XYZ file of N, CA and C in Angstrom:
189
model
N 139.558 124.713 131.210
C 139.371 125.724 132.214
C 139.353 125.106 133.617
N 138.732 123.949 133.720
C 138.666 123.278 135.016
C 140.064 122.839 135.461
N 140.899 122.431 134.508
C 142.251 122.000 134.858
C 143.057 123.157 135.448
N 142.858 124.343 134.896
C 143.558 125.521 135.409
C 143.144 125.810 136.852
N 141.873 125.644 137.137
C 141.385 125.862 138.504
C 142.018 124.860 139.468
N 142.129 123.601 139.043
C 142.754 122.592 139.908
C 144.240 122.864 140.100
N 144.903 123.353 139.047
C 146.321 123.685 139.178
C 146.526 124.859 140.133
N 145.652 125.840 140.084
C 145.759 126.971 141.005
C 145.505 126.529 142.445
N 144.561 125.632 142.617
C 144.289 125.117 143.960
C 145.475 124.303 144.472
N 146.085 123.509 143.600
C 147.258 122.723 144.000
C 148.426 123.639 144.362
N 148.596 124.727 143.610
C 149.665 125.683 143.923
C 149.431 126.329 145.288
N 148.189 126.733 145.550
C 147.864 127.348 146.835
C 148.072 126.351 147.973
N 147.719 125.088 147.736
C 147.880 124.048 148.752
C 149.352 123.772 149.020
N 150.179 123.846 147.965
C 151.617 123.620 148.135
C 152.265 124.777 148.900
N 151.802 125.992 148.654
C 152.362 127.148 149.356
C 151.922 127.211 150.812
N 150.661 126.880 151.062
C 150.124 126.916 152.428
C 149.406 125.601 152.706
N 150.132 124.568 153.115
C 149.497 123.264 153.355
C 148.538 123.333 154.547
N 147.583 122.399 154.601
C 146.626 122.417 155.711
C 147.314 122.113 157.036
N 146.683 122.553 158.110
C 147.256 122.331 159.433
C 147.153 120.854 159.814
N 147.916 120.493 160.824
C 147.918 119.106 161.286
C 146.543 118.704 161.813
N 145.864 119.623 162.473
C 144.535 119.301 162.997
C 143.528 119.079 161.867
N 143.650 119.823 160.765
C 142.754 119.626 159.627
C 143.002 118.269 158.984
N 144.266 117.879 158.861
C 144.602 116.576 158.286
C 144.052 115.459 159.171
N 144.189 115.599 160.498
C 143.652 114.594 161.423
C 142.132 114.510 161.318
N 141.475 115.655 161.160
C 140.026 115.674 161.026
C 139.576 114.921 159.777
N 140.228 115.175 158.661
C 139.859 114.519 157.406
C 140.134 113.022 157.484
N 141.279 112.642 158.016
C 141.601 111.221 158.142
C 140.626 110.538 159.096
N 140.253 111.205 160.179
C 139.275 110.649 161.111
C 137.920 110.436 160.454
N 137.482 111.394 159.646
C 136.203 111.255 158.946
C 136.241 110.095 157.960
N 137.365 109.928 157.271
C 137.500 108.823 156.323
C 137.487 107.489 157.059
N 138.182 107.403 158.187
C 138.227 106.157 158.964
C 136.836 105.799 159.487
N 136.104 106.778 160.002
C 134.750 106.511 160.503
C 133.834 106.044 159.376
N 133.935 106.684 158.216
C 133.117 106.292 157.076
C 133.430 104.873 156.636
N 134.712 104.530 156.552
C 135.091 103.174 156.159
C 134.676 102.147 157.202
N 134.722 102.512 158.483
C 134.295 101.590 159.540
C 132.797 101.304 159.435
N 132.002 102.329 159.196
C 130.555 102.128 159.049
C 130.252 101.296 157.811
N 130.926 101.579 156.704
C 130.701 100.814 155.478
C 131.131 99.361 155.653
N 132.253 99.134 156.317
C 132.701 97.763 156.567
C 131.757 97.016 157.483
N 131.262 97.676 158.511
C 130.299 97.053 159.421
C 129.030 96.671 158.669
N 128.534 97.580 157.834
C 127.310 97.306 157.085
C 127.517 96.188 156.071
N 128.703 96.090 155.506
C 128.967 95.069 154.500
C 129.163 93.692 155.117
N 129.965 93.601 156.157
C 130.339 92.299 156.686
C 129.422 91.803 157.796
N 128.897 92.680 158.624
C 128.053 92.268 159.749
C 126.581 92.420 159.399
N 126.251 93.463 158.697
C 124.862 93.743 158.359
C 124.378 94.972 159.104
N 123.296 95.509 158.639
C 122.744 96.714 159.235
C 121.573 96.308 160.116
N 121.490 96.826 161.345
C 120.387 96.436 162.228
C 119.036 96.924 161.696
N 117.983 96.198 162.040
C 116.653 96.552 161.549
C 116.208 97.929 162.021
N 116.603 98.320 163.230
C 116.161 99.606 163.752
C 116.791 100.777 163.005
N 117.863 100.530 162.254
C 118.542 101.613 161.549
C 118.111 101.729 160.093
N 117.210 100.863 159.644
C 116.770 100.902 158.256
C 115.539 101.786 158.120
N 115.397 102.381 156.953
C 114.235 103.230 156.701
C 113.072 102.374 156.232
N 111.875 102.900 156.394
C 110.675 102.166 156.009
C 110.369 102.307 154.528
N 110.914 103.305 153.878
C 110.643 103.508 152.464
C 109.260 104.089 152.215
N 108.766 104.878 153.137
C 107.451 105.485 152.998
C 107.640 106.892 152.451
N 106.810 107.250 151.514
C 106.896 108.594 150.971
C 106.585 108.614 149.494
N 106.867 109.729 148.897
C 106.514 109.921 147.502
C 107.341 109.036 146.579
N 108.604 108.815 146.896
C 109.490 108.061 146.020
C 109.687 106.623 146.478
N 108.811 106.127 147.330
C 108.970 104.778 147.866
C 108.660 103.743 146.792
N 109.420 102.674 146.801
C 109.190 101.559 145.896
C 108.315 100.560 146.632
N 107.186 100.238 146.066
C 106.258 99.309 146.710
C 106.254 97.999 145.931
N 106.545 96.922 146.628
C 106.565 95.596 146.018
C 105.386 94.818 146.578
N 104.524 94.353 145.691
C 103.358 93.595 146.131
C 103.537 92.143 145.725
N 103.179 91.251 146.629
C 103.288 89.810 146.337
C 102.010 89.290 145.769
């Protein structure tokens, strides 16, 4: 049943493709996401941008 839904969506997309501005928006979002992930992986994440881990689901490590 799920495959039929995807086929119908693909048919609708083929008949009426997204606008150029929508494609640019999606590609821009992907590029920004990859840039942030690459920065965090290769350079590191600054201390001011990290969470403290306080709350109900916080993991507490005691030495």
